[in-house]
């Protein structure tokens, strides 16, 4: 988990960027800060990123520690999970802004309700986001409508017409509010074509621009696979 914030360069050197990696390359003009709830040392976090993604990051990245990350963890809410996550997101975002005020807010958690808090406290702050999975989708609503017992629809609710009806209205309200959030970010990045199509469906008619969305596949270290392939060929 992390929130990511970058400070803009002076006006004389300001340059628009379309991806976080490009921002990192240009960080000579600014500051890159990551809000994290992890308790690991900064160097350990960087080493983990290098090991997982084969990405060498400099020690100049600033880590800002959060104490309220538990407020957005779904396992803490056995019922009305998404509603409590929204409330937790708002509180956590306030903690973030109190500890560090960005010029560009880059959310990578998928909890888009943080956009509202950022714009409320920092109206001139630019908002970007990287979405791994939509917070709510039409498929989730369809499962409730069909009264299917699944991870997001407990058996005691799916077997009750009254509870299913109440939950369906609750989901529709969440869906509508989530769709409206698509108006806020200037740049929307997704991690796959599946997510990209779903976000287009949810946010497409609400986004500020038609060309502000793109797929940015997660980095993957393929070196071991290439080495194994070469060794097999030699054999």
mmCIF file with all atom_site columns, C-alpha atoms in Angstrom:
data_model
loop_
_atom_site.group_PDB
_atom_site.id
_atom_site.type_symbol
_atom_site.label_atom_id
_atom_site.label_alt_id
_atom_site.label_comp_id
_atom_site.label_asym_id
_atom_site.label_entity_id
_atom_site.label_seq_id
_atom_site.pdbx_PDB_ins_code
_atom_site.Cartn_x
_atom_site.Cartn_y
_atom_site.Cartn_z
_atom_site.occupancy
_atom_site.B_iso_or_equiv
_atom_site.pdbx_formal_charge
_atom_site.auth_seq_id
_atom_site.auth_comp_id
_atom_site.auth_asym_id
_atom_site.auth_atom_id
_atom_site.pdbx_PDB_model_num
ATOM 1   C CA . UNK A 1 1   ? 0.000   0.000   0.000   1.00 0.00 ? 1   UNK A CA 1
ATOM 2   C CA . UNK A 1 2   ? 1.139   3.509   -0.659  1.00 0.00 ? 2   UNK A CA 1
ATOM 3   C CA . UNK A 1 3   ? 0.014   6.953   -1.641  1.00 0.00 ? 3   UNK A CA 1
ATOM 4   C CA . UNK A 1 4   ? 2.431   8.767   -3.876  1.00 0.00 ? 4   UNK A CA 1
ATOM 5   C CA . UNK A 1 5   ? 3.040   12.478  -4.130  1.00 0.00 ? 5   UNK A CA 1
ATOM 6   C CA . UNK A 1 6   ? 5.389   14.544  -6.239  1.00 0.00 ? 6   UNK A CA 1
ATOM 7   C CA . UNK A 1 7   ? 6.291   18.188  -5.958  1.00 0.00 ? 7   UNK A CA 1
ATOM 8   C CA . UNK A 1 8   ? 6.213   20.237  -9.145  1.00 0.00 ? 8   UNK A CA 1
ATOM 9   C CA . UNK A 1 9   ? 9.323   21.877  -10.615 1.00 0.00 ? 9   UNK A CA 1
ATOM 10  C CA . UNK A 1 10  ? 9.651   25.655  -10.744 1.00 0.00 ? 10  UNK A CA 1
ATOM 11  C CA . UNK A 1 11  ? 7.500   27.218  -13.477 1.00 0.00 ? 11  UNK A CA 1
ATOM 12  C CA . UNK A 1 12  ? 10.560  27.812  -15.654 1.00 0.00 ? 12  UNK A CA 1
ATOM 13  C CA . UNK A 1 13  ? 11.298  24.088  -15.831 1.00 0.00 ? 13  UNK A CA 1
ATOM 14  C CA . UNK A 1 14  ? 7.851   22.565  -15.457 1.00 0.00 ? 14  UNK A CA 1
ATOM 15  C CA . UNK A 1 15  ? 7.101   19.716  -17.826 1.00 0.00 ? 15  UNK A CA 1
ATOM 16  C CA . UNK A 1 16  ? 3.987   17.544  -18.094 1.00 0.00 ? 16  UNK A CA 1
ATOM 17  C CA . UNK A 1 17  ? 4.446   13.821  -17.546 1.00 0.00 ? 17  UNK A CA 1
ATOM 18  C CA . UNK A 1 18  ? 2.121   10.944  -18.382 1.00 0.00 ? 18  UNK A CA 1
ATOM 19  C CA . UNK A 1 19  ? 3.498   8.251   -16.073 1.00 0.00 ? 19  UNK A CA 1
ATOM 20  C CA . UNK A 1 20  ? 5.035   7.866   -12.654 1.00 0.00 ? 20  UNK A CA 1
ATOM 21  C CA . UNK A 1 21  ? 8.254   6.476   -14.095 1.00 0.00 ? 21  UNK A CA 1
ATOM 22  C CA . UNK A 1 22  ? 8.766   9.605   -16.156 1.00 0.00 ? 22  UNK A CA 1
ATOM 23  C CA . UNK A 1 23  ? 8.145   11.718  -13.076 1.00 0.00 ? 23  UNK A CA 1
ATOM 24  C CA . UNK A 1 24  ? 10.775  9.746   -11.196 1.00 0.00 ? 24  UNK A CA 1
ATOM 25  C CA . UNK A 1 25  ? 13.328  10.287  -13.966 1.00 0.00 ? 25  UNK A CA 1
ATOM 26  C CA . UNK A 1 26  ? 12.751  14.035  -13.737 1.00 0.00 ? 26  UNK A CA 1
ATOM 27  C CA . UNK A 1 27  ? 12.941  14.245  -9.964  1.00 0.00 ? 27  UNK A CA 1
ATOM 28  C CA . UNK A 1 28  ? 16.039  16.461  -10.068 1.00 0.00 ? 28  UNK A CA 1
ATOM 29  C CA . UNK A 1 29  ? 13.570  19.336  -10.123 1.00 0.00 ? 29  UNK A CA 1
ATOM 30  C CA . UNK A 1 30  ? 11.381  18.180  -7.306  1.00 0.00 ? 30  UNK A CA 1
ATOM 31  C CA . UNK A 1 31  ? 10.690  15.698  -4.579  1.00 0.00 ? 31  UNK A CA 1
ATOM 32  C CA . UNK A 1 32  ? 9.118   12.259  -4.709  1.00 0.00 ? 32  UNK A CA 1
ATOM 33  C CA . UNK A 1 33  ? 7.376   11.158  -1.522  1.00 0.00 ? 33  UNK A CA 1
ATOM 34  C CA . UNK A 1 34  ? 5.594   7.898   -0.801  1.00 0.00 ? 34  UNK A CA 1
ATOM 35  C CA . UNK A 1 35  ? 3.107   7.579   2.035   1.00 0.00 ? 35  UNK A CA 1
ATOM 36  C CA . UNK A 1 36  ? 3.286   4.104   3.506   1.00 0.00 ? 36  UNK A CA 1
ATOM 37  C CA . UNK A 1 37  ? 1.823   2.192   6.405   1.00 0.00 ? 37  UNK A CA 1
ATOM 38  C CA . UNK A 1 38  ? 4.703   -0.289  6.359   1.00 0.00 ? 38  UNK A CA 1
ATOM 39  C CA . UNK A 1 39  ? 7.015   -0.340  9.357   1.00 0.00 ? 39  UNK A CA 1
ATOM 40  C CA . UNK A 1 40  ? 10.027  -1.608  7.421   1.00 0.00 ? 40  UNK A CA 1
ATOM 41  C CA . UNK A 1 41  ? 13.081  0.578   7.025   1.00 0.00 ? 41  UNK A CA 1
ATOM 42  C CA . UNK A 1 42  ? 13.181  2.685   3.868   1.00 0.00 ? 42  UNK A CA 1
ATOM 43  C CA . UNK A 1 43  ? 16.142  0.754   2.461   1.00 0.00 ? 43  UNK A CA 1
ATOM 44  C CA . UNK A 1 44  ? 14.274  -2.539  2.956   1.00 0.00 ? 44  UNK A CA 1
ATOM 45  C CA . UNK A 1 45  ? 11.261  -1.220  1.035   1.00 0.00 ? 45  UNK A CA 1
ATOM 46  C CA . UNK A 1 46  ? 13.520  -0.120  -1.823  1.00 0.00 ? 46  UNK A CA 1
ATOM 47  C CA . UNK A 1 47  ? 15.301  -3.470  -1.851  1.00 0.00 ? 47  UNK A CA 1
ATOM 48  C CA . UNK A 1 48  ? 11.955  -5.277  -1.994  1.00 0.00 ? 48  UNK A CA 1
ATOM 49  C CA . UNK A 1 49  ? 10.902  -3.152  -4.980  1.00 0.00 ? 49  UNK A CA 1
ATOM 50  C CA . UNK A 1 50  ? 14.178  -3.898  -6.736  1.00 0.00 ? 50  UNK A CA 1
ATOM 51  C CA . UNK A 1 51  ? 13.828  -7.622  -6.080  1.00 0.00 ? 51  UNK A CA 1
ATOM 52  C CA . UNK A 1 52  ? 10.199  -7.825  -7.187  1.00 0.00 ? 52  UNK A CA 1
ATOM 53  C CA . UNK A 1 53  ? 10.245  -5.468  -10.171 1.00 0.00 ? 53  UNK A CA 1
ATOM 54  C CA . UNK A 1 54  ? 13.943  -5.329  -11.086 1.00 0.00 ? 54  UNK A CA 1
ATOM 55  C CA . UNK A 1 55  ? 13.742  -1.565  -10.585 1.00 0.00 ? 55  UNK A CA 1
ATOM 56  C CA . UNK A 1 56  ? 16.715  0.211   -9.061  1.00 0.00 ? 56  UNK A CA 1
ATOM 57  C CA . UNK A 1 57  ? 15.432  3.208   -7.076  1.00 0.00 ? 57  UNK A CA 1
ATOM 58  C CA . UNK A 1 58  ? 17.530  5.893   -5.469  1.00 0.00 ? 58  UNK A CA 1
ATOM 59  C CA . UNK A 1 59  ? 17.620  6.537   -1.750  1.00 0.00 ? 59  UNK A CA 1
ATOM 60  C CA . UNK A 1 60  ? 16.439  10.109  -2.316  1.00 0.00 ? 60  UNK A CA 1
ATOM 61  C CA . UNK A 1 61  ? 12.795  8.964   -2.241  1.00 0.00 ? 61  UNK A CA 1
ATOM 62  C CA . UNK A 1 62  ? 11.066  10.258  0.861   1.00 0.00 ? 62  UNK A CA 1
ATOM 63  C CA . UNK A 1 63  ? 8.882   7.868   2.878   1.00 0.00 ? 63  UNK A CA 1
ATOM 64  C CA . UNK A 1 64  ? 6.178   9.372   5.060   1.00 0.00 ? 64  UNK A CA 1
ATOM 65  C CA . UNK A 1 65  ? 4.852   6.942   7.647   1.00 0.00 ? 65  UNK A CA 1
ATOM 66  C CA . UNK A 1 66  ? 1.125   6.551   8.283   1.00 0.00 ? 66  UNK A CA 1
ATOM 67  C CA . UNK A 1 67  ? -0.409  5.302   11.519  1.00 0.00 ? 67  UNK A CA 1
ATOM 68  C CA . UNK A 1 68  ? -4.030  4.869   10.353  1.00 0.00 ? 68  UNK A CA 1
ATOM 69  C CA . UNK A 1 69  ? -3.667  2.388   7.487   1.00 0.00 ? 69  UNK A CA 1
ATOM 70  C CA . UNK A 1 70  ? -5.775  -0.154  9.356   1.00 0.00 ? 70  UNK A CA 1
ATOM 71  C CA . UNK A 1 71  ? -8.803  2.048   8.666   1.00 0.00 ? 71  UNK A CA 1
ATOM 72  C CA . UNK A 1 72  ? -8.879  0.953   5.022   1.00 0.00 ? 72  UNK A CA 1
ATOM 73  C CA . UNK A 1 73  ? -8.222  -2.766  5.533   1.00 0.00 ? 73  UNK A CA 1
ATOM 74  C CA . UNK A 1 74  ? -11.394 -4.716  4.633   1.00 0.00 ? 74  UNK A CA 1
ATOM 75  C CA . UNK A 1 75  ? -10.879 -7.474  7.209   1.00 0.00 ? 75  UNK A CA 1
ATOM 76  C CA . UNK A 1 76  ? -11.638 -4.935  9.937   1.00 0.00 ? 76  UNK A CA 1
ATOM 77  C CA . UNK A 1 77  ? -15.218 -4.519  8.720   1.00 0.00 ? 77  UNK A CA 1
ATOM 78  C CA . UNK A 1 78  ? -17.388 -7.671  8.715   1.00 0.00 ? 78  UNK A CA 1
ATOM 79  C CA . UNK A 1 79  ? -20.412 -5.736  7.386   1.00 0.00 ? 79  UNK A CA 1
ATOM 80  C CA . UNK A 1 80  ? -20.870 -2.575  5.289   1.00 0.00 ? 80  UNK A CA 1
ATOM 81  C CA . UNK A 1 81  ? -17.246 -3.150  4.342   1.00 0.00 ? 81  UNK A CA 1
ATOM 82  C CA . UNK A 1 82  ? -17.056 -0.721  1.438   1.00 0.00 ? 82  UNK A CA 1
ATOM 83  C CA . UNK A 1 83  ? -18.853 2.064   3.289   1.00 0.00 ? 83  UNK A CA 1
ATOM 84  C CA . UNK A 1 84  ? -16.439 1.842   6.210   1.00 0.00 ? 84  UNK A CA 1
ATOM 85  C CA . UNK A 1 85  ? -13.510 1.676   3.765   1.00 0.00 ? 85  UNK A CA 1
ATOM 86  C CA . UNK A 1 86  ? -14.714 4.943   2.222   1.00 0.00 ? 86  UNK A CA 1
ATOM 87  C CA . UNK A 1 87  ? -14.873 6.594   5.642   1.00 0.00 ? 87  UNK A CA 1
ATOM 88  C CA . UNK A 1 88  ? -11.452 5.162   6.510   1.00 0.00 ? 88  UNK A CA 1
ATOM 89  C CA . UNK A 1 89  ? -10.026 6.415   3.212   1.00 0.00 ? 89  UNK A CA 1
ATOM 90  C CA . UNK A 1 90  ? -11.182 9.951   3.959   1.00 0.00 ? 90  UNK A CA 1
ATOM 91  C CA . UNK A 1 91  ? -9.640  9.899   7.444   1.00 0.00 ? 91  UNK A CA 1
ATOM 92  C CA . UNK A 1 92  ? -6.388  8.358   6.186   1.00 0.00 ? 92  UNK A CA 1
ATOM 93  C CA . UNK A 1 93  ? -6.119  10.928  3.399   1.00 0.00 ? 93  UNK A CA 1
ATOM 94  C CA . UNK A 1 94  ? -6.467  13.719  5.940   1.00 0.00 ? 94  UNK A CA 1
ATOM 95  C CA . UNK A 1 95  ? -3.556  12.187  7.872   1.00 0.00 ? 95  UNK A CA 1
ATOM 96  C CA . UNK A 1 96  ? -1.556  12.103  4.627   1.00 0.00 ? 96  UNK A CA 1
ATOM 97  C CA . UNK A 1 97  ? -2.202  15.754  3.833   1.00 0.00 ? 97  UNK A CA 1
ATOM 98  C CA . UNK A 1 98  ? -1.378  16.862  7.352   1.00 0.00 ? 98  UNK A CA 1
ATOM 99  C CA . UNK A 1 99  ? 2.023   15.197  7.082   1.00 0.00 ? 99  UNK A CA 1
ATOM 100 C CA . UNK A 1 100 ? 2.862   16.180  3.512   1.00 0.00 ? 100 UNK A CA 1
ATOM 101 C CA . UNK A 1 101 ? 1.154   18.493  1.031   1.00 0.00 ? 101 UNK A CA 1
ATOM 102 C CA . UNK A 1 102 ? 1.785   17.577  -2.634  1.00 0.00 ? 102 UNK A CA 1
ATOM 103 C CA . UNK A 1 103 ? 1.444   19.467  -5.869  1.00 0.00 ? 103 UNK A CA 1
ATOM 104 C CA . UNK A 1 104 ? 0.567   16.223  -7.658  1.00 0.00 ? 104 UNK A CA 1
ATOM 105 C CA . UNK A 1 105 ? -1.393  13.487  -5.889  1.00 0.00 ? 105 UNK A CA 1
ATOM 106 C CA . UNK A 1 106 ? -0.829  10.051  -7.426  1.00 0.00 ? 106 UNK A CA 1
ATOM 107 C CA . UNK A 1 107 ? -3.109  7.413   -5.911  1.00 0.00 ? 107 UNK A CA 1
ATOM 108 C CA . UNK A 1 108 ? -2.156  3.772   -6.431  1.00 0.00 ? 108 UNK A CA 1
ATOM 109 C CA . UNK A 1 109 ? -4.497  2.206   -3.859  1.00 0.00 ? 109 UNK A CA 1
ATOM 110 C CA . UNK A 1 110 ? -7.688  2.200   -5.934  1.00 0.00 ? 110 UNK A CA 1
ATOM 111 C CA . UNK A 1 111 ? -9.581  3.959   -3.150  1.00 0.00 ? 111 UNK A CA 1
ATOM 112 C CA . UNK A 1 112 ? -10.703 6.864   -5.287  1.00 0.00 ? 112 UNK A CA 1
ATOM 113 C CA . UNK A 1 113 ? -12.669 8.623   -2.550  1.00 0.00 ? 113 UNK A CA 1
ATOM 114 C CA . UNK A 1 114 ? -9.355  10.132  -1.486  1.00 0.00 ? 114 UNK A CA 1
ATOM 115 C CA . UNK A 1 115 ? -9.662  12.407  -4.546  1.00 0.00 ? 115 UNK A CA 1
ATOM 116 C CA . UNK A 1 116 ? -12.484 14.324  -2.884  1.00 0.00 ? 116 UNK A CA 1
ATOM 117 C CA . UNK A 1 117 ? -10.465 15.023  0.265   1.00 0.00 ? 117 UNK A CA 1
ATOM 118 C CA . UNK A 1 118 ? -7.454  16.160  -1.740  1.00 0.00 ? 118 UNK A CA 1
ATOM 119 C CA . UNK A 1 119 ? -9.517  18.603  -3.814  1.00 0.00 ? 119 UNK A CA 1
ATOM 120 C CA . UNK A 1 120 ? -11.291 19.807  -0.692  1.00 0.00 ? 120 UNK A CA 1
ATOM 121 C CA . UNK A 1 121 ? -8.063  20.653  1.150   1.00 0.00 ? 121 UNK A CA 1
ATOM 122 C CA . UNK A 1 122 ? -5.796  21.353  -1.852  1.00 0.00 ? 122 UNK A CA 1
ATOM 123 C CA . UNK A 1 123 ? -7.973  22.656  -4.716  1.00 0.00 ? 123 UNK A CA 1
ATOM 124 C CA . UNK A 1 124 ? -4.977  23.337  -6.987  1.00 0.00 ? 124 UNK A CA 1
ATOM 125 C CA . UNK A 1 125 ? -3.441  19.910  -6.507  1.00 0.00 ? 125 UNK A CA 1
ATOM 126 C CA . UNK A 1 126 ? -3.415  17.739  -9.637  1.00 0.00 ? 126 UNK A CA 1
ATOM 127 C CA . UNK A 1 127 ? -4.779  14.203  -9.229  1.00 0.00 ? 127 UNK A CA 1
ATOM 128 C CA . UNK A 1 128 ? -3.532  11.130  -11.079 1.00 0.00 ? 128 UNK A CA 1
ATOM 129 C CA . UNK A 1 129 ? -4.367  7.499   -10.324 1.00 0.00 ? 129 UNK A CA 1
ATOM 130 C CA . UNK A 1 130 ? -3.263  3.951   -11.075 1.00 0.00 ? 130 UNK A CA 1
ATOM 131 C CA . UNK A 1 131 ? -6.130  1.462   -10.826 1.00 0.00 ? 131 UNK A CA 1
ATOM 132 C CA . UNK A 1 132 ? -5.562  -2.237  -10.243 1.00 0.00 ? 132 UNK A CA 1
ATOM 133 C CA . UNK A 1 133 ? -9.226  -3.151  -9.782  1.00 0.00 ? 133 UNK A CA 1
ATOM 134 C CA . UNK A 1 134 ? -12.434 -1.079  -9.758  1.00 0.00 ? 134 UNK A CA 1
ATOM 135 C CA . UNK A 1 135 ? -13.801 -0.386  -6.281  1.00 0.00 ? 135 UNK A CA 1
ATOM 136 C CA . UNK A 1 136 ? -17.260 -1.518  -7.407  1.00 0.00 ? 136 UNK A CA 1
ATOM 137 C CA . UNK A 1 137 ? -18.461 -2.973  -10.704 1.00 0.00 ? 137 UNK A CA 1
ATOM 138 C CA . UNK A 1 138 ? -21.646 -3.893  -12.536 1.00 0.00 ? 138 UNK A CA 1
ATOM 139 C CA . UNK A 1 139 ? -20.763 -7.578  -12.045 1.00 0.00 ? 139 UNK A CA 1
ATOM 140 C CA . UNK A 1 140 ? -20.886 -7.148  -8.262  1.00 0.00 ? 140 UNK A CA 1
ATOM 141 C CA . UNK A 1 141 ? -24.332 -5.599  -8.536  1.00 0.00 ? 141 UNK A CA 1
ATOM 142 C CA . UNK A 1 142 ? -25.500 -8.366  -10.857 1.00 0.00 ? 142 UNK A CA 1
ATOM 143 C CA . UNK A 1 143 ? -24.503 -11.039 -8.316  1.00 0.00 ? 143 UNK A CA 1
ATOM 144 C CA . UNK A 1 144 ? -26.620 -9.360  -5.658  1.00 0.00 ? 144 UNK A CA 1
ATOM 145 C CA . UNK A 1 145 ? -29.484 -8.939  -8.106  1.00 0.00 ? 145 UNK A CA 1
ATOM 146 C CA . UNK A 1 146 ? -29.366 -12.641 -8.987  1.00 0.00 ? 146 UNK A CA 1
ATOM 147 C CA . UNK A 1 147 ? -29.043 -13.433 -5.262  1.00 0.00 ? 147 UNK A CA 1
ATOM 148 C CA . UNK A 1 148 ? -25.875 -15.479 -5.716  1.00 0.00 ? 148 UNK A CA 1
ATOM 149 C CA . UNK A 1 149 ? -23.952 -16.280 -2.550  1.00 0.00 ? 149 UNK A CA 1
ATOM 150 C CA . UNK A 1 150 ? -20.344 -15.203 -3.145  1.00 0.00 ? 150 UNK A CA 1
ATOM 151 C CA . UNK A 1 151 ? -17.474 -13.384 -1.425  1.00 0.00 ? 151 UNK A CA 1
ATOM 152 C CA . UNK A 1 152 ? -19.318 -10.058 -1.688  1.00 0.00 ? 152 UNK A CA 1
ATOM 153 C CA . UNK A 1 153 ? -22.776 -11.471 -0.941  1.00 0.00 ? 153 UNK A CA 1
ATOM 154 C CA . UNK A 1 154 ? -23.224 -13.550 2.211   1.00 0.00 ? 154 UNK A CA 1
ATOM 155 C CA . UNK A 1 155 ? -25.645 -16.469 2.266   1.00 0.00 ? 155 UNK A CA 1
ATOM 156 C CA . UNK A 1 156 ? -27.971 -14.897 4.831   1.00 0.00 ? 156 UNK A CA 1
ATOM 157 C CA . UNK A 1 157 ? -28.370 -11.902 2.514   1.00 0.00 ? 157 UNK A CA 1
ATOM 158 C CA . UNK A 1 158 ? -28.710 -13.821 -0.760  1.00 0.00 ? 158 UNK A CA 1
ATOM 159 C CA . UNK A 1 159 ? -31.490 -15.979 0.712   1.00 0.00 ? 159 UNK A CA 1
ATOM 160 C CA . UNK A 1 160 ? -33.496 -12.962 1.869   1.00 0.00 ? 160 UNK A CA 1
ATOM 161 C CA . UNK A 1 161 ? -35.465 -10.940 -0.653  1.00 0.00 ? 161 UNK A CA 1
ATOM 162 C CA . UNK A 1 162 ? -35.678 -7.978  1.724   1.00 0.00 ? 162 UNK A CA 1
ATOM 163 C CA . UNK A 1 163 ? -31.953 -7.877  2.559   1.00 0.00 ? 163 UNK A CA 1
ATOM 164 C CA . UNK A 1 164 ? -31.020 -8.413  -1.088  1.00 0.00 ? 164 UNK A CA 1
ATOM 165 C CA . UNK A 1 165 ? -33.229 -5.473  -2.072  1.00 0.00 ? 165 UNK A CA 1
ATOM 166 C CA . UNK A 1 166 ? -31.634 -3.219  0.553   1.00 0.00 ? 166 UNK A CA 1
ATOM 167 C CA . UNK A 1 167 ? -28.132 -4.277  -0.469  1.00 0.00 ? 167 UNK A CA 1
ATOM 168 C CA . UNK A 1 168 ? -28.948 -3.685  -4.135  1.00 0.00 ? 168 UNK A CA 1
ATOM 169 C CA . UNK A 1 169 ? -29.906 -0.075  -3.407  1.00 0.00 ? 169 UNK A CA 1
ATOM 170 C CA . UNK A 1 170 ? -26.766 0.329   -1.291  1.00 0.00 ? 170 UNK A CA 1
ATOM 171 C CA . UNK A 1 171 ? -24.612 -0.943  -4.169  1.00 0.00 ? 171 UNK A CA 1
ATOM 172 C CA . UNK A 1 172 ? -26.333 1.345   -6.669  1.00 0.00 ? 172 UNK A CA 1
ATOM 173 C CA . UNK A 1 173 ? -25.534 4.352   -4.466  1.00 0.00 ? 173 UNK A CA 1
ATOM 174 C CA . UNK A 1 174 ? -21.884 3.255   -4.211  1.00 0.00 ? 174 UNK A CA 1
ATOM 175 C CA . UNK A 1 175 ? -21.713 2.736   -7.969  1.00 0.00 ? 175 UNK A CA 1
ATOM 176 C CA . UNK A 1 176 ? -23.127 6.173   -8.715  1.00 0.00 ? 176 UNK A CA 1
ATOM 177 C CA . UNK A 1 177 ? -20.755 7.902   -6.284  1.00 0.00 ? 177 UNK A CA 1
ATOM 178 C CA . UNK A 1 178 ? -17.789 5.967   -7.714  1.00 0.00 ? 178 UNK A CA 1
ATOM 179 C CA . UNK A 1 179 ? -18.736 6.970   -11.261 1.00 0.00 ? 179 UNK A CA 1
ATOM 180 C CA . UNK A 1 180 ? -18.796 10.639  -10.283 1.00 0.00 ? 180 UNK A CA 1
ATOM 181 C CA . UNK A 1 181 ? -15.217 10.366  -9.011  1.00 0.00 ? 181 UNK A CA 1
ATOM 182 C CA . UNK A 1 182 ? -14.115 9.846   -12.613 1.00 0.00 ? 182 UNK A CA 1
ATOM 183 C CA . UNK A 1 183 ? -14.470 13.601  -13.092 1.00 0.00 ? 183 UNK A CA 1
ATOM 184 C CA . UNK A 1 184 ? -11.534 14.359  -10.799 1.00 0.00 ? 184 UNK A CA 1
ATOM 185 C CA . UNK A 1 185 ? -8.306  12.703  -12.047 1.00 0.00 ? 185 UNK A CA 1
ATOM 186 C CA . UNK A 1 186 ? -6.414  14.299  -14.931 1.00 0.00 ? 186 UNK A CA 1
ATOM 187 C CA . UNK A 1 187 ? -4.627  11.047  -15.754 1.00 0.00 ? 187 UNK A CA 1
ATOM 188 C CA . UNK A 1 188 ? -6.003  7.520   -15.265 1.00 0.00 ? 188 UNK A CA 1
ATOM 189 C CA . UNK A 1 189 ? -3.677  4.531   -15.613 1.00 0.00 ? 189 UNK A CA 1
ATOM 190 C CA . UNK A 1 190 ? -4.782  0.909   -15.342 1.00 0.00 ? 190 UNK A CA 1
ATOM 191 C CA . UNK A 1 191 ? -2.781  -2.289  -14.936 1.00 0.00 ? 191 UNK A CA 1
ATOM 192 C CA . UNK A 1 192 ? -4.551  -4.476  -17.529 1.00 0.00 ? 192 UNK A CA 1
ATOM 193 C CA . UNK A 1 193 ? -6.944  -4.428  -20.466 1.00 0.00 ? 193 UNK A CA 1
ATOM 194 C CA . UNK A 1 194 ? -9.649  -5.969  -18.228 1.00 0.00 ? 194 UNK A CA 1
ATOM 195 C CA . UNK A 1 195 ? -9.372  -3.164  -15.686 1.00 0.00 ? 195 UNK A CA 1
ATOM 196 C CA . UNK A 1 196 ? -9.061  -0.579  -18.439 1.00 0.00 ? 196 UNK A CA 1
ATOM 197 C CA . UNK A 1 197 ? -12.326 -1.687  -20.048 1.00 0.00 ? 197 UNK A CA 1
ATOM 198 C CA . UNK A 1 198 ? -14.152 -1.659  -16.723 1.00 0.00 ? 198 UNK A CA 1
ATOM 199 C CA . UNK A 1 199 ? -12.869 1.798   -15.791 1.00 0.00 ? 199 UNK A CA 1
ATOM 200 C CA . UNK A 1 200 ? -13.863 3.111   -19.217 1.00 0.00 ? 200 UNK A CA 1
ATOM 201 C CA . UNK A 1 201 ? -17.337 1.730   -18.649 1.00 0.00 ? 201 UNK A CA 1
ATOM 202 C CA . UNK A 1 202 ? -17.560 3.268   -15.175 1.00 0.00 ? 202 UNK A CA 1
ATOM 203 C CA . UNK A 1 203 ? -15.749 6.580   -15.698 1.00 0.00 ? 203 UNK A CA 1
ATOM 204 C CA . UNK A 1 204 ? -15.863 7.071   -19.473 1.00 0.00 ? 204 UNK A CA 1
ATOM 205 C CA . UNK A 1 205 ? -18.636 9.633   -19.683 1.00 0.00 ? 205 UNK A CA 1
ATOM 206 C CA . UNK A 1 206 ? -17.493 11.437  -16.531 1.00 0.00 ? 206 UNK A CA 1
ATOM 207 C CA . UNK A 1 207 ? -13.799 11.960  -17.265 1.00 0.00 ? 207 UNK A CA 1
ATOM 208 C CA . UNK A 1 208 ? -12.475 15.414  -18.164 1.00 0.00 ? 208 UNK A CA 1
ATOM 209 C CA . UNK A 1 209 ? -10.844 14.202  -21.379 1.00 0.00 ? 209 UNK A CA 1
ATOM 210 C CA . UNK A 1 210 ? -11.348 11.247  -23.679 1.00 0.00 ? 210 UNK A CA 1
ATOM 211 C CA . UNK A 1 211 ? -7.601  10.609  -23.986 1.00 0.00 ? 211 UNK A CA 1
ATOM 212 C CA . UNK A 1 212 ? -6.611  10.723  -20.318 1.00 0.00 ? 212 UNK A CA 1
ATOM 213 C CA . UNK A 1 213 ? -6.728  6.942   -19.797 1.00 0.00 ? 213 UNK A CA 1
ATOM 214 C CA . UNK A 1 214 ? -4.055  4.385   -20.695 1.00 0.00 ? 214 UNK A CA 1
ATOM 215 C CA . UNK A 1 215 ? -2.799  0.937   -19.755 1.00 0.00 ? 215 UNK A CA 1
ATOM 216 C CA . UNK A 1 216 ? 0.499   0.787   -17.864 1.00 0.00 ? 216 UNK A CA 1
ATOM 217 C CA . UNK A 1 217 ? 1.425   -2.846  -17.333 1.00 0.00 ? 217 UNK A CA 1
ATOM 218 C CA . UNK A 1 218 ? 3.244   -3.601  -14.061 1.00 0.00 ? 218 UNK A CA 1
ATOM 219 C CA . UNK A 1 219 ? 7.014   -4.074  -14.454 1.00 0.00 ? 219 UNK A CA 1
ATOM 220 C CA . UNK A 1 220 ? 8.114   -7.683  -14.538 1.00 0.00 ? 220 UNK A CA 1
ATOM 221 C CA . UNK A 1 221 ? 11.622  -9.023  -14.184 1.00 0.00 ? 221 UNK A CA 1
ATOM 222 C CA . UNK A 1 222 ? 11.936  -11.543 -17.038 1.00 0.00 ? 222 UNK A CA 1
ATOM 223 C CA . UNK A 1 223 ? 15.718  -12.003 -16.766 1.00 0.00 ? 223 UNK A CA 1
ATOM 224 C CA . UNK A 1 224 ? 15.523  -15.389 -14.941 1.00 0.00 ? 224 UNK A CA 1
ATOM 225 C CA . UNK A 1 225 ? 13.100  -16.709 -17.582 1.00 0.00 ? 225 UNK A CA 1
ATOM 226 C CA . UNK A 1 226 ? 15.336  -15.573 -20.438 1.00 0.00 ? 226 UNK A CA 1
ATOM 227 C CA . UNK A 1 227 ? 18.368  -17.153 -18.790 1.00 0.00 ? 227 UNK A CA 1
ATOM 228 C CA . UNK A 1 228 ? 16.487  -20.430 -18.300 1.00 0.00 ? 228 UNK A CA 1
ATOM 229 C CA . UNK A 1 229 ? 15.415  -20.371 -21.965 1.00 0.00 ? 229 UNK A CA 1
ATOM 230 C CA . UNK A 1 230 ? 19.010  -19.841 -23.127 1.00 0.00 ? 230 UNK A CA 1
ATOM 231 C CA . UNK A 1 231 ? 20.244  -22.653 -20.877 1.00 0.00 ? 231 UNK A CA 1
ATOM 232 C CA . UNK A 1 232 ? 17.590  -25.006 -22.303 1.00 0.00 ? 232 UNK A CA 1
ATOM 233 C CA . UNK A 1 233 ? 18.672  -24.112 -25.836 1.00 0.00 ? 233 UNK A CA 1
ATOM 234 C CA . UNK A 1 234 ? 22.302  -24.810 -25.007 1.00 0.00 ? 234 UNK A CA 1
ATOM 235 C CA . UNK A 1 235 ? 21.342  -28.205 -23.613 1.00 0.00 ? 235 UNK A CA 1
#
